[in-house]
Tab-separated table of C-alpha atoms in Angstrom:
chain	number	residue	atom	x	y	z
B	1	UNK	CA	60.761	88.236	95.689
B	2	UNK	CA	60.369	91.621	93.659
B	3	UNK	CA	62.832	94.025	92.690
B	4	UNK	CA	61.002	96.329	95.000
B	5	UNK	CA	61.578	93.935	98.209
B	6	UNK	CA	65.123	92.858	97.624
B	7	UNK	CA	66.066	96.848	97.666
B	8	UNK	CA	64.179	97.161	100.923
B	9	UNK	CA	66.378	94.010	102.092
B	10	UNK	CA	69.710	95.401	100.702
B	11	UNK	CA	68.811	99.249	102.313
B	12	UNK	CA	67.045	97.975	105.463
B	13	UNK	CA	64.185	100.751	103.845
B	14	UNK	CA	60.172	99.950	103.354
B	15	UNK	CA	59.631	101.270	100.185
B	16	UNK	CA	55.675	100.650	99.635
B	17	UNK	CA	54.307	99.162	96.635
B	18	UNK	CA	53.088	102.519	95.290
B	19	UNK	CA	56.388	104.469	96.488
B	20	UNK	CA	58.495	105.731	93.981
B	21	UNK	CA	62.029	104.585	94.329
B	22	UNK	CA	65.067	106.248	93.012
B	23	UNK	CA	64.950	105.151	89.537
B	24	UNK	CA	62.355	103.527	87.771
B	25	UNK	CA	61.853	99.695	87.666
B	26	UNK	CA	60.511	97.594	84.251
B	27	UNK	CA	59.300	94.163	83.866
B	28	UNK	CA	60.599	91.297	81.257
B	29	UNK	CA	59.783	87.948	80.422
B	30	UNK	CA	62.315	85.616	78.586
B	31	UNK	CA	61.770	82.369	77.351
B	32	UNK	CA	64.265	79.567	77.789
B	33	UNK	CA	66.772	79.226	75.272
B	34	UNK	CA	65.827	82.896	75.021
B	35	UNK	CA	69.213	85.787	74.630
B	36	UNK	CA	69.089	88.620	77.037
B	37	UNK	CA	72.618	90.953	75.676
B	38	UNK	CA	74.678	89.320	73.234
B	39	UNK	CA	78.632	89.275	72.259
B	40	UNK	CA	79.436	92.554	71.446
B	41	UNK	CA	75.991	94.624	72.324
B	42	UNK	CA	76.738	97.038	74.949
B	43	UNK	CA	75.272	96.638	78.182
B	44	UNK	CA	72.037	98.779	79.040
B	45	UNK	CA	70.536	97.148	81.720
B	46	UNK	CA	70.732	95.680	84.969
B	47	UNK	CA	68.419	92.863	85.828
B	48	UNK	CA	66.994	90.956	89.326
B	49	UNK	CA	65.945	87.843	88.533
B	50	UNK	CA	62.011	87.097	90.332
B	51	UNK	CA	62.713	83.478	88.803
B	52	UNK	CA	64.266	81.293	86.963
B	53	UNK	CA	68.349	80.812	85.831
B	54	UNK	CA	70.346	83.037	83.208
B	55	UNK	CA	73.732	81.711	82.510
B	56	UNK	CA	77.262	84.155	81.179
B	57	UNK	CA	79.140	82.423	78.692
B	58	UNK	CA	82.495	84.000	77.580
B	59	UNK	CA	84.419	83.215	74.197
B	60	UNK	CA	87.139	81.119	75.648
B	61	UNK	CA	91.244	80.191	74.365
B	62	UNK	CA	89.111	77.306	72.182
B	63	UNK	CA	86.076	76.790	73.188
B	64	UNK	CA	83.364	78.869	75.062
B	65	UNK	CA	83.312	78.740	78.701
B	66	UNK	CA	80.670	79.353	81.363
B	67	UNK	CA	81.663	81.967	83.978
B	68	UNK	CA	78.587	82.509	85.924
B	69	UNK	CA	74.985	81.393	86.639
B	70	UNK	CA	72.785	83.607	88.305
B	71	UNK	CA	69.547	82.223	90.262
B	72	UNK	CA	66.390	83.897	91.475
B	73	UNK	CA	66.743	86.770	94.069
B	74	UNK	CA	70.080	87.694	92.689
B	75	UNK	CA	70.916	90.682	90.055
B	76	UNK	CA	72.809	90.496	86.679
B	77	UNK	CA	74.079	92.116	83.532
B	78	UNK	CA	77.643	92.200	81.449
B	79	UNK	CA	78.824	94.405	84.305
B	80	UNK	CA	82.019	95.513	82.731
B	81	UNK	CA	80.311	96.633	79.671
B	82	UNK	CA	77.272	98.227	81.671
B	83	UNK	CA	80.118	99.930	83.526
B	84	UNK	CA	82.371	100.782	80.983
B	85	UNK	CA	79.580	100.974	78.452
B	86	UNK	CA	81.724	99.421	75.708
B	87	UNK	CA	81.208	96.368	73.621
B	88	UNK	CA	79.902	93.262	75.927
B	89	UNK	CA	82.552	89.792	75.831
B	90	UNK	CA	79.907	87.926	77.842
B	91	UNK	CA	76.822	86.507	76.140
B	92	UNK	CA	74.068	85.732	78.651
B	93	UNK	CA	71.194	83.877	77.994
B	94	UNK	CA	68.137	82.596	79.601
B	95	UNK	CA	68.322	79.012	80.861
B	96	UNK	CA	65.207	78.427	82.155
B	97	UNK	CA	61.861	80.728	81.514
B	98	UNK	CA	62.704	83.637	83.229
B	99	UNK	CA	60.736	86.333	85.178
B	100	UNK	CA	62.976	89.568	85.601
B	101	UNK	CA	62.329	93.061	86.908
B	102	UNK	CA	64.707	95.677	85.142
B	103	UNK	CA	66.539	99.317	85.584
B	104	UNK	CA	67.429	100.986	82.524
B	105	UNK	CA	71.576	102.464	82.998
B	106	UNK	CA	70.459	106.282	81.712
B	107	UNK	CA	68.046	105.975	84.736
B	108	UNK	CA	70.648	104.666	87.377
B	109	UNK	CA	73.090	107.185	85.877
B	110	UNK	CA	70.573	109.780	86.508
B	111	UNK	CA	69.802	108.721	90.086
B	112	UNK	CA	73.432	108.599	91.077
B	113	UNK	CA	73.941	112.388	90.517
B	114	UNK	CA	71.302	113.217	93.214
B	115	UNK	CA	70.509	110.209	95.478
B	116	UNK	CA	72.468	109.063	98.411
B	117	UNK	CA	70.482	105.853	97.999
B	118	UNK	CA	70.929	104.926	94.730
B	119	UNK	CA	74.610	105.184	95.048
B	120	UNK	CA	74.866	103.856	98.526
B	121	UNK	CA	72.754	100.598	96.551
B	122	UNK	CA	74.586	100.499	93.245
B	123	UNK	CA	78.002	100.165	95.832
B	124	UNK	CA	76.469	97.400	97.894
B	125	UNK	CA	75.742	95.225	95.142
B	126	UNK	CA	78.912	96.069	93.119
B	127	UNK	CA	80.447	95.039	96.298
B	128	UNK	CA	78.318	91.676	96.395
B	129	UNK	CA	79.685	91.328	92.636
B	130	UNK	CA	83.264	91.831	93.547
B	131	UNK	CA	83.049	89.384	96.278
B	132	UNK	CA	81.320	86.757	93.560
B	133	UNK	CA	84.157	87.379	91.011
B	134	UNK	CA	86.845	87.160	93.824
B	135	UNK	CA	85.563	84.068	95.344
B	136	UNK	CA	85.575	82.098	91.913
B	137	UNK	CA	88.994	83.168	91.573
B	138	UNK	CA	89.973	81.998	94.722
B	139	UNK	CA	88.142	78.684	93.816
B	140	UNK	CA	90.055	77.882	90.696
B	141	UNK	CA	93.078	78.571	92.476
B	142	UNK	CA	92.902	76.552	95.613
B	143	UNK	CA	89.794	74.036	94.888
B	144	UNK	CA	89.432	70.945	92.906
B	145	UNK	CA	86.471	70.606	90.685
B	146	UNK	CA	85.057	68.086	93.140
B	147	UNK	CA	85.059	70.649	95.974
B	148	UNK	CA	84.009	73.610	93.505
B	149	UNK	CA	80.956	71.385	92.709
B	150	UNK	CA	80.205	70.254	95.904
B	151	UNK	CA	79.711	74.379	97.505
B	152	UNK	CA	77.935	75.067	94.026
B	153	UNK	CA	75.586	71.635	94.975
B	154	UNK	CA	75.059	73.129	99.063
B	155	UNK	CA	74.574	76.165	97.774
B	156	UNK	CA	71.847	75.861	94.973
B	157	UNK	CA	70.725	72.625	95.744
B	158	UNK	CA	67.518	73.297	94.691
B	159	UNK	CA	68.005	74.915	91.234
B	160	UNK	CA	70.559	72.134	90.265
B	161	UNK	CA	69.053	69.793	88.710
B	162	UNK	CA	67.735	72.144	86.241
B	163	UNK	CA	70.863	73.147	84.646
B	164	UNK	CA	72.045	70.345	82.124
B	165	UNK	CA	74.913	68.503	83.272
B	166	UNK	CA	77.307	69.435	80.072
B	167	UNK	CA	76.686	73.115	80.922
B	168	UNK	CA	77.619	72.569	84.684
B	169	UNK	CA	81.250	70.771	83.504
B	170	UNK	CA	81.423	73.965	81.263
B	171	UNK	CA	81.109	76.089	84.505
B	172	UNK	CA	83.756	73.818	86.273
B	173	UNK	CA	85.941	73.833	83.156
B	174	UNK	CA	86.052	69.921	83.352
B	175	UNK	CA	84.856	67.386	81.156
B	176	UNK	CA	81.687	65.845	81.338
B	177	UNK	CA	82.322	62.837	81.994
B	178	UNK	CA	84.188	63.731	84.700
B	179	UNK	CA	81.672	65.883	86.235
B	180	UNK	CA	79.300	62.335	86.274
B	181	UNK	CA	81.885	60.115	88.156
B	182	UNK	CA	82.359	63.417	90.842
B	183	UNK	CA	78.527	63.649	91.171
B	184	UNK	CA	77.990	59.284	91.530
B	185	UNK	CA	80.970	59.674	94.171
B	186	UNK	CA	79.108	62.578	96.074
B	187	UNK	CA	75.353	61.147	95.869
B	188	UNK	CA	76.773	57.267	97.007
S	1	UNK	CA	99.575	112.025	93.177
S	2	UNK	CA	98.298	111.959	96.850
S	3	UNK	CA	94.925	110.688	97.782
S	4	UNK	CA	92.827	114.142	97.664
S	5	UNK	CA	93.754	114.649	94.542
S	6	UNK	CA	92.824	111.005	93.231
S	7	UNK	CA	89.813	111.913	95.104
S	8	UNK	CA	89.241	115.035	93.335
S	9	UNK	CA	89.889	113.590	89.930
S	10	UNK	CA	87.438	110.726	90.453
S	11	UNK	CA	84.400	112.555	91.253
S	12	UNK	CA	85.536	115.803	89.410
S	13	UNK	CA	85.529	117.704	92.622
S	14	UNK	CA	87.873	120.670	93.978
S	15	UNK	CA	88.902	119.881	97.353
S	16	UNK	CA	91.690	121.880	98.650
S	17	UNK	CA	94.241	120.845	100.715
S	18	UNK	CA	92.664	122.279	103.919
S	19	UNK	CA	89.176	121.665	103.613
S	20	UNK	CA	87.907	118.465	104.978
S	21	UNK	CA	86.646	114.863	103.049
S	22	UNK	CA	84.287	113.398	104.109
S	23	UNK	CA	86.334	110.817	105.978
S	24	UNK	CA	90.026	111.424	107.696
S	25	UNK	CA	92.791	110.218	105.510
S	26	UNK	CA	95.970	109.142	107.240
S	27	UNK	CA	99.451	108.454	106.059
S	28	UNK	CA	101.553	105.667	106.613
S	29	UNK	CA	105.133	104.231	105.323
S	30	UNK	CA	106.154	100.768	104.543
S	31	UNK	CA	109.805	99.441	104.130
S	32	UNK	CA	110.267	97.234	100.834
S	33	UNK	CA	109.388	93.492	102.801
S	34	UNK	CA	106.699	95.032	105.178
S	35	UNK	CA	103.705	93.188	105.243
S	36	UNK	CA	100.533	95.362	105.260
S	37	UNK	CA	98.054	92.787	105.568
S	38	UNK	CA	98.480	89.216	107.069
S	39	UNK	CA	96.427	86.081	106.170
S	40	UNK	CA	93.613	86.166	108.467
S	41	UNK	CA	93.658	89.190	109.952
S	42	UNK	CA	90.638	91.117	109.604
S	43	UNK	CA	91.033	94.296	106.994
S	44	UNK	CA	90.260	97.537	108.516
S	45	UNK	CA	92.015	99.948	106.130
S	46	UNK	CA	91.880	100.435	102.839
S	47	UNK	CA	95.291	102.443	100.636
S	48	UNK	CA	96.192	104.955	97.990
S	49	UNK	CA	99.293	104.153	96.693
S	50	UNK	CA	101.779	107.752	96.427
S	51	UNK	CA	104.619	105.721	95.217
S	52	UNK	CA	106.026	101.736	95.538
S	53	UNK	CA	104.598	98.680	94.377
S	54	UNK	CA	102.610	96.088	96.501
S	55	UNK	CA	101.559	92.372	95.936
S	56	UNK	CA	98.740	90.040	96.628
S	57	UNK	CA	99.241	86.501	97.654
S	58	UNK	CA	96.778	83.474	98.643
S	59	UNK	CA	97.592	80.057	99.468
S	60	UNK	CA	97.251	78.081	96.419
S	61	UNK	CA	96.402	74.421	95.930
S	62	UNK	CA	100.042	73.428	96.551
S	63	UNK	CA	101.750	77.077	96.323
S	64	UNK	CA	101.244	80.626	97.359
S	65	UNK	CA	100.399	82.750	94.333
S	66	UNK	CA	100.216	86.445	93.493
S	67	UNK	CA	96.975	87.393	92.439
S	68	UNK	CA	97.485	90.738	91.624
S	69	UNK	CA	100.326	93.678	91.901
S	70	UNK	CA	99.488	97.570	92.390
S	71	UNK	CA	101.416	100.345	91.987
S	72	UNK	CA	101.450	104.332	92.116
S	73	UNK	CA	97.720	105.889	92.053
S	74	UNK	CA	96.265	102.936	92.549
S	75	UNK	CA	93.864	101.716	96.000
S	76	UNK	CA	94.090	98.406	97.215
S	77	UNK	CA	93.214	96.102	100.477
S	78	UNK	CA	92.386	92.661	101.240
S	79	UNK	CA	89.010	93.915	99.222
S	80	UNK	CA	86.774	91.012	100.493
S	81	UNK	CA	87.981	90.869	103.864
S	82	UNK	CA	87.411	94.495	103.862
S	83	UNK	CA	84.041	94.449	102.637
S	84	UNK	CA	82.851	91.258	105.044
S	85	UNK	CA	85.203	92.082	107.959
S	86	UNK	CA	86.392	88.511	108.098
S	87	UNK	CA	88.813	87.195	107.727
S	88	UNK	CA	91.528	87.806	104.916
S	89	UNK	CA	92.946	85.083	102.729
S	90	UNK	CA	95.355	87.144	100.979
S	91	UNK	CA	98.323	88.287	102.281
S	92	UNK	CA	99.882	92.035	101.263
S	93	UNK	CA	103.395	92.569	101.174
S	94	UNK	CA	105.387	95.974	100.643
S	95	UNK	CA	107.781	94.544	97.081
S	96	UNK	CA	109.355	98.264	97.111
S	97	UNK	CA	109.534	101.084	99.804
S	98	UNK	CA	106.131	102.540	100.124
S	99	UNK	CA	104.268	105.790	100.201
S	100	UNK	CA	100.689	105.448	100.851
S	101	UNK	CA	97.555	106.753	102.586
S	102	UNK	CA	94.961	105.254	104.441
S	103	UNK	CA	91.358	105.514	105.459
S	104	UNK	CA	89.817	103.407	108.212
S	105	UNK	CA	87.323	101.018	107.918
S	106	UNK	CA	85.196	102.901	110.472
S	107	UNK	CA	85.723	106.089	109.483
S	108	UNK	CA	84.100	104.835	105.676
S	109	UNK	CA	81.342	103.063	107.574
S	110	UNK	CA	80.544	106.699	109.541
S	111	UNK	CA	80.376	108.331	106.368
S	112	UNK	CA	78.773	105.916	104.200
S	113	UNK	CA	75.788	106.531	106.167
S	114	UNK	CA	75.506	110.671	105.074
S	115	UNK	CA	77.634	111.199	102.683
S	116	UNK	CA	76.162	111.138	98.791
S	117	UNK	CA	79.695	111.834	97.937
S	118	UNK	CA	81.096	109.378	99.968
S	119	UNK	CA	79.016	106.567	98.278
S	120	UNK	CA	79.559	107.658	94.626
S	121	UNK	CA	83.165	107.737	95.380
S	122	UNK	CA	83.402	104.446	96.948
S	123	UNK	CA	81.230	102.696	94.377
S	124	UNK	CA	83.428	103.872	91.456
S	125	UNK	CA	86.470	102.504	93.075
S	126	UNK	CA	84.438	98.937	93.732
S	127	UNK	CA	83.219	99.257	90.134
S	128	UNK	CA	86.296	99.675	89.089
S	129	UNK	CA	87.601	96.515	91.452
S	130	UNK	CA	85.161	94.732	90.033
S	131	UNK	CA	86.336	95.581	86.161
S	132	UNK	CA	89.883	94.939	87.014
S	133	UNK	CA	88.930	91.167	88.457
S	134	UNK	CA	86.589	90.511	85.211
S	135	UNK	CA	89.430	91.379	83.242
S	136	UNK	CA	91.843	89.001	84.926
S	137	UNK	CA	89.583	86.299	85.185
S	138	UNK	CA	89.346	86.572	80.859
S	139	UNK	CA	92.841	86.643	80.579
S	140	UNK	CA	93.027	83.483	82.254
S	141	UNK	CA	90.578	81.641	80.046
S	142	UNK	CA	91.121	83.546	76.940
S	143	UNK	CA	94.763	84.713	76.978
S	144	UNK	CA	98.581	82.767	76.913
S	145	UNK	CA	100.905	83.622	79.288
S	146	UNK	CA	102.723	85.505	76.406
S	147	UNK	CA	100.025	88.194	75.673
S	148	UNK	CA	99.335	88.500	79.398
S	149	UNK	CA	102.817	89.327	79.890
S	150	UNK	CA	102.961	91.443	76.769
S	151	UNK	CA	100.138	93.444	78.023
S	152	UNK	CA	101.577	93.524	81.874
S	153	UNK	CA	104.225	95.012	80.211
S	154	UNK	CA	102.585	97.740	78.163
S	155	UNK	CA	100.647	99.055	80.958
S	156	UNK	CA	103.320	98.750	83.623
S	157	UNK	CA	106.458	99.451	81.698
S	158	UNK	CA	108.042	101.914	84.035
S	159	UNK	CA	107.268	99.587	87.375
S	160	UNK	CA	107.602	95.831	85.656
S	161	UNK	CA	111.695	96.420	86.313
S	162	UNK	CA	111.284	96.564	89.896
S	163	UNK	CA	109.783	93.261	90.232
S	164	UNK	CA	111.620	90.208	90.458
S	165	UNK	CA	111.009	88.170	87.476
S	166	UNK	CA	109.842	84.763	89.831
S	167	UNK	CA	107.178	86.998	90.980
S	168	UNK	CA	106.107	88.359	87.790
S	169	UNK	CA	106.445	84.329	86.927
S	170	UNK	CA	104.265	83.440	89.917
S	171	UNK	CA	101.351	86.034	88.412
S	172	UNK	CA	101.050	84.683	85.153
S	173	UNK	CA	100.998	81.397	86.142
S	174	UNK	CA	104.293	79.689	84.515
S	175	UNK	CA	107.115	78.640	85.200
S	176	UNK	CA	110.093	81.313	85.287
S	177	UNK	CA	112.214	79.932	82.715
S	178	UNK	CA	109.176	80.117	80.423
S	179	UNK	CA	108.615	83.634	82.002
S	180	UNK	CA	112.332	84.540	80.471
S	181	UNK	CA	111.518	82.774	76.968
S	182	UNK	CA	108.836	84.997	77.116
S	183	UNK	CA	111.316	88.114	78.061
S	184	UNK	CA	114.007	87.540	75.265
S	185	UNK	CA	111.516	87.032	72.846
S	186	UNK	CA	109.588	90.062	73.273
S	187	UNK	CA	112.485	91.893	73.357
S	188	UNK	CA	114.040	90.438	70.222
């Protein structure tokens, strides 16, 4: 999917290919390995992911922890720091080669002063966010690892076994080792 | 504060008192104990907060915990249910006498659909929903219990009295005899 297609989706609209939309839409290309907004840079984009798998890593009590992936069809940035436009504490980085489509935030900024639709977007998916951020919250406090891995295994079962296993225990905030006996007892 | 004029001050506008928003905004009163939301019950309002203090709670792994506490000027509901109109897994109880007012879930839905104003308004206060979870989530992986409660206490300093210290205790995470080792030496 484009950028273009999963706005029609979100807005139940038909934008055609040659239809301007709101606010203008760019194209990027990261390799894997490859860092998209670093620790510290301020946030000043918002990205939809056409494929591949960008993870958020945050600077943890010891160590760093991984709070989020983000798979094809979904959007992504350091919200709070796109939002707040301050200093980003998430580094996010490109875990696979990725194909991305991208707004620019002086553009959405621009389009929310005028546009019914660009608002009436930008709330849907900061919605979608919210829900995301409550829902791992809930997670941690009510789940075991075992059951946090098994929805994260239904849900992206396909995508999986492309993220290395040491980053996945990261996600869970277990060890590794512990993440292997959980996945032996789930695949037997 | 009442709700027009957090209105006003959020999108910079100038309503006066008689003109209309673009959806109806209600009042309603809660005694300290009242429960505003039950666990499942399906959200269909969401409040402005004129005066008193509110908490979250979900079912935990073994124990309920609070998730969150809001208090004068501030809007609150069982956010996801809200947003999916399923059912909620938090539970919202009155923890003082409360002042609040209330817009309907339909009512936002009507307007939502015309209303450029209604839209920017709405995603600010998810955005800023959104910021406030991000934030918690950090200062569970990067924080101790001590700066989280130092910081509670900064920001809420006027309220924090009001709440019972094994609810404060059941925020943060601890136990409430470390909550008042915490206490004496911050006040020390």
């Amino acid at each position: 999917m484009i950028f273009r297609e999963f706005y029609n989706y979100i807005l139940q609209t038909d934008y055609k290919v040659n239809e301007e939309l709101p606010f203008p839409v760019n194209s990027a290309s990261f390799g894997k390995g490859g860092v998209l907004t670093k620790y510290n840079e301020i946030e000043k984009k918002v990205y939809f992911i056409q494929s591949g798998i960008v993870e958020l890593k945050i600077k943890g009590y010891q160590t760093e922890k991984i709070i989020d992936f983000f798979f094809e069809n979904e959007m992504f940035c350091a919200l709070t720091s796109f939002l707040t436009q301050t200093p980003s504490d998430v580094q996010i980085t490109a875990i696979t080669n990725c194909e991305l489509d991208m707004v620019l935030y002086d553009d959405l900024i621009l389009a929310y002063e005028s546009s019914l639709e660009a608002n009436k977007f930008a709330r849907i998916i900061t919605e979608q966010g919210y829900i995301r951020k409550a829902k791992r919250e809930k997670e941690f406090l009510v789940e075991t690892a075992e059951e946090r891995y098994a929805k994260m295994f239904a849900t992206h079962k396909n995508y999986i076994s492309e993220i290395p296993v040491n980053k996945i225990a990261k996600y869970l905030g277990i060890h590794p080792e512990s993440l292997s006996r959980i996945r032996k007892k789930l695949t037997s």
